[in-house]
Every structure is written in structure tokens, then in C-alpha cells.
PDB file of C-alpha atoms in Angstrom:
ATOM      1  CA  UNK A1266      25.062  88.081 143.360  1.00 88.00           C
ATOM      2  CA  UNK A1267      28.456  88.055 141.647  1.00 96.00           C
ATOM      3  CA  UNK A1268      29.681  91.440 140.402  1.00 98.00           C
ATOM      4  CA  UNK A1269      32.588  92.027 138.024  1.00 98.00           C
ATOM      5  CA  UNK A1270      33.789  95.636 137.825  1.00 98.00           C
ATOM      6  CA  UNK A1271      35.361  96.718 134.539  1.00 98.00           C
ATOM      7  CA  UNK A1272      37.848  99.559 134.211  1.00 98.00           C
ATOM      8  CA  UNK A1273      39.252 100.352 130.800  1.00 98.00           C
ATOM      9  CA  UNK A1274      41.815 102.357 128.880  1.00 98.00           C
ATOM     10  CA  UNK A1275      43.532 104.267 131.694  1.00 98.00           C
ATOM     11  CA  UNK A1276      46.527 105.001 129.406  1.00 97.00           C
ATOM     12  CA  UNK A1277      48.844 105.749 132.317  1.00 97.00           C
ATOM     13  CA  UNK A1278      51.377 108.236 130.971  1.00 95.00           C
ATOM     14  CA  UNK A1279      54.508 109.372 132.797  1.00 94.00           C
ATOM     15  CA  UNK A1280      55.542 111.802 130.065  1.00 88.00           C
ATOM     16  CA  UNK A1281      55.300 115.594 130.016  1.00 89.00           C
ATOM     17  CA  UNK A1282      52.142 115.490 127.896  1.00 86.00           C
ATOM     18  CA  UNK A1283      50.104 113.635 130.516  1.00 90.00           C
ATOM     19  CA  UNK A1284      46.741 115.196 131.364  1.00 91.00           C
ATOM     20  CA  UNK A1285      46.050 113.452 134.668  1.00 94.00           C
ATOM     21  CA  UNK A1286      45.822 109.771 133.736  1.00 96.00           C
ATOM     22  CA  UNK A1287      47.177 108.542 137.087  1.00 97.00           C
ATOM     23  CA  UNK A1288      44.852 110.760 139.108  1.00 97.00           C
ATOM     24  CA  UNK A1289      41.921 109.557 137.001  1.00 97.00           C
ATOM     25  CA  UNK A1290      42.723 105.876 137.584  1.00 98.00           C
ATOM     26  CA  UNK A1291      43.217 106.513 141.298  1.00 98.00           C
ATOM     27  CA  UNK A1292      39.771 108.136 141.394  1.00 97.00           C
ATOM     28  CA  UNK A1293      38.223 105.150 139.591  1.00 98.00           C
ATOM     29  CA  UNK A1294      39.853 102.719 142.019  1.00 98.00           C
ATOM     30  CA  UNK A1295      38.538 104.772 144.930  1.00 98.00           C
ATOM     31  CA  UNK A1296      35.045 104.720 143.390  1.00 97.00           C
ATOM     32  CA  UNK A1297      35.173 100.909 143.138  1.00 98.00           C
ATOM     33  CA  UNK A1298      36.221 100.670 146.783  1.00 98.00           C
ATOM     34  CA  UNK A1299      33.270 102.849 147.828  1.00 96.00           C
ATOM     35  CA  UNK A1300      30.781 100.369 146.371  1.00 97.00           C
ATOM     36  CA  UNK A1301      28.796  98.231 148.800  1.00 95.00           C
ATOM     37  CA  UNK A1302      29.054  95.359 148.562  1.00 94.00           C
ATOM     38  CA  UNK A1303      32.443  95.316 146.917  1.00 97.00           C
ATOM     39  CA  UNK A1304      32.742  93.661 143.495  1.00 98.00           C
ATOM     40  CA  UNK A1305      34.032  90.095 143.464  1.00 97.00           C
ATOM     41  CA  UNK A1306      36.733  90.946 140.911  1.00 97.00           C
ATOM     42  CA  UNK A1307      37.960  93.727 138.641  1.00 98.00           C
ATOM     43  CA  UNK A1308      38.769  93.503 134.930  1.00 98.00           C
ATOM     44  CA  UNK A1309      41.035  96.107 133.316  1.00 98.00           C
ATOM     45  CA  UNK A1310      40.291  95.761 129.612  1.00 98.00           C
ATOM     46  CA  UNK A1311      43.448  97.033 127.993  1.00 96.00           C
ATOM     47  CA  UNK A1312      45.625 100.052 127.295  1.00 97.00           C
ATOM     48  CA  UNK A1313      46.858 100.057 130.862  1.00 98.00           C
ATOM     49  CA  UNK A1314      49.810 102.198 129.815  1.00 97.00           C
ATOM     50  CA  UNK A1315      50.158 104.781 127.096  1.00 96.00           C
ATOM     51  CA  UNK A1316      53.803 103.787 126.547  1.00 94.00           C
ATOM     52  CA  UNK A1317      54.503 100.136 127.448  1.00 93.00           C
ATOM     53  CA  UNK A1318      57.646 100.531 129.547  1.00 93.00           C
ATOM     54  CA  UNK A1319      58.564  99.185 132.978  1.00 93.00           C
ATOM     55  CA  UNK A1320      58.064 102.505 134.777  1.00 94.00           C
ATOM     56  CA  UNK A1321      54.537 102.843 133.429  1.00 95.00           C
ATOM     57  CA  UNK A1322      53.513  99.311 134.409  1.00 96.00           C
ATOM     58  CA  UNK A1323      55.056  99.748 137.839  1.00 96.00           C
ATOM     59  CA  UNK A1324      52.891 102.844 138.269  1.00 97.00           C
ATOM     60  CA  UNK A1325      49.788 100.953 137.080  1.00 97.00           C
ATOM     61  CA  UNK A1326      50.416  98.277 139.696  1.00 96.00           C
ATOM     62  CA  UNK A1327      50.787 100.926 142.388  1.00 97.00           C
ATOM     63  CA  UNK A1328      47.508 102.543 141.373  1.00 98.00           C
ATOM     64  CA  UNK A1329      45.623  99.228 141.319  1.00 97.00           C
ATOM     65  CA  UNK A1330      47.181  97.981 144.573  1.00 97.00           C
ATOM     66  CA  UNK A1331      44.417  99.353 146.875  1.00 98.00           C
ATOM     67  CA  UNK A1332      41.906  96.981 145.248  1.00 97.00           C
ATOM     68  CA  UNK A1333      41.325  94.143 147.687  1.00 96.00           C
ATOM     69  CA  UNK A1334      39.668  91.776 145.212  1.00 96.00           C
ATOM     70  CA  UNK A1335      41.350  89.861 142.332  1.00 95.00           C
ATOM     71  CA  UNK A1336      42.341  92.082 139.415  1.00 96.00           C
ATOM     72  CA  UNK A1337      42.454  90.592 135.906  1.00 96.00           C
ATOM     73  CA  UNK A1338      44.068  92.403 132.981  1.00 96.00           C
ATOM     74  CA  UNK A1339      44.216  92.029 129.222  1.00 95.00           C
ATOM     75  CA  UNK A1340      46.372  93.799 126.625  1.00 96.00           C
ATOM     76  CA  UNK A1341      45.304  96.710 124.465  1.00 97.00           C
ATOM     77  CA  UNK A1342      47.011  98.054 121.382  1.00 97.00           C
ATOM     78  CA  UNK A1343      49.111 100.428 123.522  1.00 97.00           C
ATOM     79  CA  UNK A1344      50.302  97.549 125.717  1.00 96.00           C
ATOM     80  CA  UNK A1345      53.084  95.012 125.351  1.00 93.00           C
ATOM     81  CA  UNK A1346      51.861  91.494 126.081  1.00 89.00           C
ATOM     82  CA  UNK A1347      55.281  90.351 127.321  1.00 88.00           C
ATOM     83  CA  UNK A1348      55.483  93.290 129.714  1.00 90.00           C
ATOM     84  CA  UNK A1349      52.026  92.405 130.995  1.00 90.00           C
ATOM     85  CA  UNK A1350      53.212  88.850 131.581  1.00 87.00           C
ATOM     86  CA  UNK A1351      56.110  90.228 133.605  1.00 87.00           C
ATOM     87  CA  UNK A1352      54.126  92.720 135.687  1.00 89.00           C
ATOM     88  CA  UNK A1353      50.750  90.979 136.037  1.00 87.00           C
ATOM     89  CA  UNK A1354      51.354  87.296 136.724  1.00 72.00           C
ATOM     90  CA  UNK A1355      48.381  86.379 138.898  1.00 71.00           C
ATOM     91  CA  UNK A1356      46.412  84.618 136.143  1.00 68.00           C
ATOM     92  CA  UNK A1357      47.594  81.435 134.436  1.00 71.00           C
ATOM     93  CA  UNK A1358      47.951  82.269 130.757  1.00 71.00           C
ATOM     94  CA  UNK A1359      47.504  79.865 127.893  1.00 68.00           C
ATOM     95  CA  UNK A1360      50.628  79.312 125.787  1.00 63.00           C
ATOM     96  CA  UNK A1361      54.208  80.437 126.237  1.00 63.00           C
ATOM     97  CA  UNK A1362      56.012  83.768 126.107  1.00 71.00           C
ATOM     98  CA  UNK A1363      55.290  85.450 122.802  1.00 72.00           C
ATOM     99  CA  UNK A1364      51.916  83.770 122.453  1.00 82.00           C
ATOM    100  CA  UNK A1365      48.637  85.692 122.642  1.00 90.00           C
ATOM    101  CA  UNK A1366      47.419  86.688 126.102  1.00 90.00           C
ATOM    102  CA  UNK A1367      44.524  84.228 126.549  1.00 93.00           C
ATOM    103  CA  UNK A1368      43.175  82.831 129.805  1.00 93.00           C
ATOM    104  CA  UNK A1369      39.995  81.879 131.666  1.00 95.00           C
ATOM    105  CA  UNK A1370      39.210  82.384 135.351  1.00 96.00           C
ATOM    106  CA  UNK A1371      36.276  82.005 137.726  1.00 95.00           C
ATOM    107  CA  UNK A1372      34.847  85.111 139.438  1.00 95.00           C
ATOM    108  CA  UNK A1373      32.262  83.792 141.887  1.00 94.00           C
ATOM    109  CA  UNK A1374      29.523  82.127 139.841  1.00 95.00           C
ATOM    110  CA  UNK A1375      30.783  83.847 136.696  1.00 97.00           C
ATOM    111  CA  UNK A1376      33.421  82.614 134.268  1.00 97.00           C
ATOM    112  CA  UNK A1377      35.620  85.241 132.607  1.00 98.00           C
ATOM    113  CA  UNK A1378      37.238  84.192 129.321  1.00 98.00           C
ATOM    114  CA  UNK A1379      39.895  86.625 128.076  1.00 97.00           C
ATOM    115  CA  UNK A1380      40.911  86.789 124.404  1.00 97.00           C
ATOM    116  CA  UNK A1381      43.884  88.774 123.107  1.00 96.00           C
ATOM    117  CA  UNK A1382      42.853  90.802 120.042  1.00 98.00           C
ATOM    118  CA  UNK A1383      46.071  92.811 119.722  1.00 97.00           C
ATOM    119  CA  UNK A1384      48.470  92.848 116.776  1.00 95.00           C
ATOM    120  CA  UNK A1385      51.908  93.913 118.034  1.00 93.00           C
ATOM    121  CA  UNK A1386      52.808  97.308 116.617  1.00 93.00           C
ATOM    122  CA  UNK A1387      49.352  98.073 115.231  1.00 96.00           C
ATOM    123  CA  UNK A1388      46.268  99.892 116.481  1.00 96.00           C
ATOM    124  CA  UNK A1389      43.658  97.632 114.883  1.00 97.00           C
ATOM    125  CA  UNK A1390      42.761  94.181 116.155  1.00 97.00           C
ATOM    126  CA  UNK A1391      42.143  90.652 115.018  1.00 97.00           C
ATOM    127  CA  UNK A1392      40.710  87.331 116.141  1.00 97.00           C
ATOM    128  CA  UNK A1393      42.446  84.776 113.978  1.00 95.00           C
ATOM    129  CA  UNK A1394      41.609  81.103 113.571  1.00 96.00           C
ATOM    130  CA  UNK A1395      43.877  80.130 116.456  1.00 95.00           C
ATOM    131  CA  UNK A1396      42.216  82.552 118.865  1.00 96.00           C
ATOM    132  CA  UNK A1397      38.739  81.437 117.833  1.00 97.00           C
ATOM    133  CA  UNK A1398      39.673  77.763 118.192  1.00 97.00           C
ATOM    134  CA  UNK A1399      41.022  78.457 121.693  1.00 96.00           C
ATOM    135  CA  UNK A1400      37.835  80.344 122.600  1.00 98.00           C
ATOM    136  CA  UNK A1401      35.662  77.526 121.303  1.00 98.00           C
ATOM    137  CA  UNK A1402      37.534  74.978 123.431  1.00 97.00           C
ATOM    138  CA  UNK A1403      37.147  77.144 126.527  1.00 97.00           C
ATOM    139  CA  UNK A1404      33.423  77.602 125.962  1.00 98.00           C
ATOM    140  CA  UNK A1405      32.990  73.860 125.444  1.00 98.00           C
ATOM    141  CA  UNK A1406      34.710  73.173 128.781  1.00 96.00           C
ATOM    142  CA  UNK A1407      31.988  74.688 131.047  1.00 96.00           C
ATOM    143  CA  UNK A1408      28.769  75.115 129.073  1.00 96.00           C
ATOM    144  CA  UNK A1409      26.599  75.479 132.171  1.00 95.00           C
ATOM    145  CA  UNK A1410      28.421  78.440 133.735  1.00 96.00           C
ATOM    146  CA  UNK A1411      27.376  82.056 133.002  1.00 97.00           C
ATOM    147  CA  UNK A1412      30.274  83.499 131.011  1.00 98.00           C
ATOM    148  CA  UNK A1413      31.624  86.873 129.977  1.00 98.00           C
ATOM    149  CA  UNK A1414      34.067  86.957 127.060  1.00 98.00           C
ATOM    150  CA  UNK A1415      36.467  89.891 127.299  1.00 98.00           C
ATOM    151  CA  UNK A1416      38.780  91.478 124.745  1.00 98.00           C
ATOM    152  CA  UNK A1417      40.238  94.907 124.058  1.00 98.00           C
ATOM    153  CA  UNK A1418      38.841  95.536 120.568  1.00 98.00           C
ATOM    154  CA  UNK A1419      35.098  95.395 121.179  1.00 98.00           C
ATOM    155  CA  UNK A1420      33.375  93.555 118.303  1.00 98.00           C
ATOM    156  CA  UNK A1421      30.948  96.282 117.303  1.00 97.00           C
ATOM    157  CA  UNK A1422      30.767  99.337 115.075  1.00 95.00           C
ATOM    158  CA  UNK A1423      30.500 102.746 116.734  1.00 93.00           C
ATOM    159  CA  UNK A1424      29.432 104.710 113.661  1.00 91.00           C
ATOM    160  CA  UNK A1425      32.555 106.857 114.082  1.00 91.00           C
ATOM    161  CA  UNK A1426      34.645 105.951 110.999  1.00 92.00           C
ATOM    162  CA  UNK A1427      38.056 106.774 112.431  1.00 94.00           C
ATOM    163  CA  UNK A1428      37.478 104.488 115.428  1.00 95.00           C
ATOM    164  CA  UNK A1429      35.828 101.712 113.423  1.00 95.00           C
ATOM    165  CA  UNK A1430      38.867 101.651 111.109  1.00 95.00           C
ATOM    166  CA  UNK A1431      41.042 100.423 113.992  1.00 97.00           C
ATOM    167  CA  UNK A1432      38.587  97.917 115.438  1.00 97.00           C
ATOM    168  CA  UNK A1433      38.041  94.265 114.610  1.00 98.00           C
ATOM    169  CA  UNK A1434      37.503  93.637 110.880  1.00 97.00           C
ATOM    170  CA  UNK A1435      34.082  92.513 109.720  1.00 97.00           C
ATOM    171  CA  UNK A1436      35.270  88.989 108.886  1.00 98.00           C
ATOM    172  CA  UNK A1437      36.585  88.508 112.426  1.00 98.00           C
ATOM    173  CA  UNK A1438      33.373  89.847 113.964  1.00 98.00           C
ATOM    174  CA  UNK A1439      31.369  87.474 111.799  1.00 98.00           C
ATOM    175  CA  UNK A1440      33.566  84.509 112.740  1.00 98.00           C
ATOM    176  CA  UNK A1441      33.268  85.366 116.428  1.00 98.00           C
ATOM    177  CA  UNK A1442      29.510  85.631 116.060  1.00 98.00           C
ATOM    178  CA  UNK A1443      29.398  82.145 114.568  1.00 97.00           C
ATOM    179  CA  UNK A1444      31.182  80.775 117.637  1.00 98.00           C
ATOM    180  CA  UNK A1445      29.047  82.679 120.125  1.00 98.00           C
ATOM    181  CA  UNK A1446      25.825  81.506 118.477  1.00 97.00           C
ATOM    182  CA  UNK A1447      26.658  77.953 119.605  1.00 96.00           C
ATOM    183  CA  UNK A1448      27.144  78.773 123.290  1.00 97.00           C
ATOM    184  CA  UNK A1449      24.171  80.107 125.178  1.00 95.00           C
ATOM    185  CA  UNK A1450      26.119  80.525 128.425  1.00 97.00           C
ATOM    186  CA  UNK A1451      27.887  83.628 127.042  1.00 98.00           C
ATOM    187  CA  UNK A1452      25.961  86.504 128.593  1.00 97.00           C
ATOM    188  CA  UNK A1453      28.171  89.345 127.337  1.00 98.00           C
ATOM    189  CA  UNK A1454      31.146  90.166 125.176  1.00 98.00           C
ATOM    190  CA  UNK A1455      32.883  93.137 126.800  1.00 98.00           C
ATOM    191  CA  UNK A1456      35.789  95.267 125.670  1.00 98.00           C
ATOM    192  CA  UNK A1457      37.346  98.694 125.667  1.00 98.00           C
ATOM    193  CA  UNK A1458      39.326 100.551 122.993  1.00 98.00           C
ATOM    194  CA  UNK A1459      36.597 102.982 121.925  1.00 97.00           C
ATOM    195  CA  UNK A1460      36.741 105.230 125.040  1.00 97.00           C
ATOM    196  CA  UNK A1461      32.969 105.475 125.149  1.00 96.00           C
ATOM    197  CA  UNK A1462      30.078 103.406 126.473  1.00 97.00           C
ATOM    198  CA  UNK A1463      28.632 101.550 123.481  1.00 96.00           C
ATOM    199  CA  UNK A1464      26.178  98.681 123.218  1.00 97.00           C
ATOM    200  CA  UNK A1465      25.484  96.289 120.386  1.00 97.00           C
ATOM    201  CA  UNK A1466      24.431  92.735 119.548  1.00 97.00           C
ATOM    202  CA  UNK A1467      26.479  90.069 117.764  1.00 97.00           C
ATOM    203  CA  UNK A1468      24.476  87.052 116.611  1.00 95.00           C
ATOM    204  CA  UNK A1469      22.120  87.484 119.546  1.00 96.00           C
ATOM    205  CA  UNK A1470      24.833  88.079 122.156  1.00 97.00           C
ATOM    206  CA  UNK A1471      24.945  91.501 123.862  1.00 98.00           C
ATOM    207  CA  UNK A1472      28.198  93.416 123.304  1.00 98.00           C
ATOM    208  CA  UNK A1473      29.443  96.234 125.538  1.00 98.00           C
ATOM    209  CA  UNK A1474      32.324  98.682 125.197  1.00 98.00           C
ATOM    210  CA  UNK A1475      33.448 100.254 128.452  1.00 98.00           C
ATOM    211  CA  UNK A1476      34.225 103.959 128.743  1.00 98.00           C
ATOM    212  CA  UNK A1477      37.706 105.066 129.778  1.00 98.00           C
ATOM    213  CA  UNK A1478      38.688 105.970 133.307  1.00 98.00           C
ATOM    214  CA  UNK A1479      40.217 109.134 131.812  1.00 97.00           C
ATOM    215  CA  UNK A1480      39.564 110.578 128.329  1.00 96.00           C
ATOM    216  CA  UNK A1481      36.462 109.828 126.232  1.00 97.00           C
ATOM    217  CA  UNK A1482      35.922 109.651 122.487  1.00 96.00           C
ATOM    218  CA  UNK A1483      34.264 112.736 121.049  1.00 94.00           C
ATOM    219  CA  UNK A1484      30.951 111.896 119.403  1.00 91.00           C
ATOM    220  CA  UNK A1485      31.571 112.902 115.791  1.00 88.00           C
ATOM    221  CA  UNK A1486      29.889 110.472 113.381  1.00 86.00           C
ATOM    222  CA  UNK A1487      31.457 112.133 110.345  1.00 80.00           C
ATOM    223  CA  UNK A1488      34.860 112.678 111.902  1.00 77.00           C
ATOM    224  CA  UNK A1489      37.965 111.610 110.036  1.00 83.00           C
ATOM    225  CA  UNK A1490      40.127 111.737 113.174  1.00 91.00           C
ATOM    226  CA  UNK A1491      39.924 110.270 116.651  1.00 93.00           C
ATOM    227  CA  UNK A1492      39.536 113.038 119.217  1.00 93.00           C
ATOM    228  CA  UNK A1493      39.743 112.200 122.935  1.00 95.00           C
ATOM    229  CA  UNK A1494      38.403 114.775 125.345  1.00 95.00           C
ATOM    230  CA  UNK A1495      38.044 115.169 129.134  1.00 93.00           C
ATOM    231  CA  UNK A1496      34.410 114.086 129.296  1.00 93.00           C
ATOM    232  CA  UNK A1497      33.172 112.468 132.549  1.00 94.00           C
ATOM    233  CA  UNK A1498      34.969 109.158 133.220  1.00 97.00           C
ATOM    234  CA  UNK A1499      33.105 105.987 134.152  1.00 97.00           C
ATOM    235  CA  UNK A1500      33.443 102.255 134.625  1.00 98.00           C
ATOM    236  CA  UNK A1501      31.101  99.276 134.354  1.00 98.00           C
ATOM    237  CA  UNK A1502      29.581  96.746 136.706  1.00 98.00           C
ATOM    238  CA  UNK A1503      28.483  93.375 135.337  1.00 98.00           C
ATOM    239  CA  UNK A1504      26.183  91.680 137.851  1.00 97.00           C
ATOM    240  CA  UNK A1505      25.036  88.062 137.633  1.00 96.00           C
ATOM    241  CA  UNK A1506      21.427  87.860 138.833  1.00 94.00           C
ATOM    242  CA  UNK A1507      19.758  84.930 140.569  1.00 90.00           C
ATOM    243  CA  UNK A1508      18.563  83.409 137.298  1.00 91.00           C
ATOM    244  CA  UNK A1509      22.070  83.515 135.775  1.00 91.00           C
ATOM    245  CA  UNK A1510      21.357  86.515 133.557  1.00 93.00           C
ATOM    246  CA  UNK A1511      23.737  89.486 133.566  1.00 97.00           C
ATOM    247  CA  UNK A1512      22.904  93.155 133.896  1.00 97.00           C
ATOM    248  CA  UNK A1513      25.506  95.778 132.928  1.00 98.00           C
ATOM    249  CA  UNK A1514      25.542  99.122 134.739  1.00 97.00           C
ATOM    250  CA  UNK A1515      27.646 102.153 133.780  1.00 97.00           C
ATOM    251  CA  UNK A1516      28.890 103.905 136.910  1.00 96.00           C
ATOM    252  CA  UNK A1517      30.230 107.490 136.716  1.00 96.00           C
ATOM    253  CA  UNK A1518      33.439 107.836 138.702  1.00 96.00           C
ATOM    254  CA  UNK A1519      32.286 110.996 140.448  1.00 84.00           C
ATOM    255  CA  UNK A1520      28.788 109.835 141.345  1.00 60.00           C
ATOM    256  CA  UNK A1521      29.430 109.760 145.079  1.00 50.00           C
ATOM    257  CA  UNK A1522      28.572 106.062 145.427  1.00 46.00           C
ATOM    258  CA  UNK A1523      28.942 104.827 148.992  1.00 43.00           C
TER     259      UNK A1523
END
């Protein structure tokens, strides 16, 4: 059984306003290492740093260093894609410097296809025609391999207006759904951004948003503002079963897994 662990939105902050982001990520890493068997790989689905400077990314690397399995990252709206290229160079990225942060990699029997949904300098996301064309080519390349498509801006609505306003626009979600409908090997679309475990369906494909390793989104369906609070942190495990299907488990960081 291949297992991909997903950590998301650690927002490592070295400033005076930090509320324990580094300690929270360290605890999540320790929780992953207590799993038996260990996951085959780890995905960190964006917003690695709260401020995208060299000191913050150096600290992220230090915190992730105990992980003994491959670690794959993607940019969130708080990240800088060029800084990620400089600090996380293990995966072969499509395109040149300045281009979106796209790549595909094998994790055991699973294929992970990473799409960059960020717009530099903005909180909301997009999947433009170029990104969708790249995704379509990647999905055409290995149609028989169980696949997870990963991005920061999860293509679903949370019902929390302030968060949905900085997600993927409806036209981009619809266009992505049209692509996914043609490729049955895609078992999940996974993302972060919303700081809360959320599940949805896009043209028949299950969609999952991973909770943060630190602060979680307050459940306030009528709220006009995004409020992050110190609710229990968690991460996800995506396991490929014998028949090629994928089950997604949400694992609390402090569950005492061993």
C-alpha cells in the first residue's frame, strides 16, 4: 500500500507576532515519523512560510529535515515560487525561472501531479489555459496510473464567504472539472489554503482540502472576515488500496499514533 502524507499551511513565521508555527510543524513532523509503516512520501501543500524570505525557508527546511522519505512542496499565496525553487530543488520543475511551479513525480504506485494556482502578490488563485493544458498533457502521459492532482487553492466552496472569495474562481473550477472528467485515473484533487478539512466533488472527482498544521479556520458561514484560531491541528494520509482506489484519512497531530 502506497501512502502519501499531506501537511499544509504551516505559515512558518519568525516575527514577533508568531504564535508557535515552528513548534506546530515540528509536532506534525514528529507525528508523521511515529506512523507505522512510514508514508512513502510527504506533500506540503503551500504557505510554507508566512513571509517568503530566506530565513523563513531555511527554518522550514530545518523543520522538515527529520523526514526520511521524499518531501514534495508546492507554493501557496504566502510563498514566493522563485524562493521555493532556490530552497526546494529536489523535484524537476516544468518550465524556467519565473514560470509556474508545475511538476509530476511518482510516489510508489501513485503519481502526484502538482499544479501552481498562485498569482504573485495576490491571495486568490487561478488555473489559466496554460496550466490546464499542461495538466492535460501530464494526465495523458500515464493514464493507467492512480493519480493525485495537488494544488494550493482547493477547487471547492467552503460556504464561508470570506474564504471562498480568495479561492479559485468558478470558471477555473469548471474548466478543471472538464479536464478531470476525461481522466479516470485521477483519484483525488487535494489542496490547502482553507485551513480546515473540507470535502467536495468536482465533476465526479473527490476533492479534499487539508487542515493546517497550526491555525484553523473558524467555522462562521456568515462571516465577512477570515478568522484563524488555535483549533486542533491535523494532517492527511492518502492511501492507495490494492484495487487502485484511494482512501483519505485525517490524522490529528496529537492523537498519540505509534
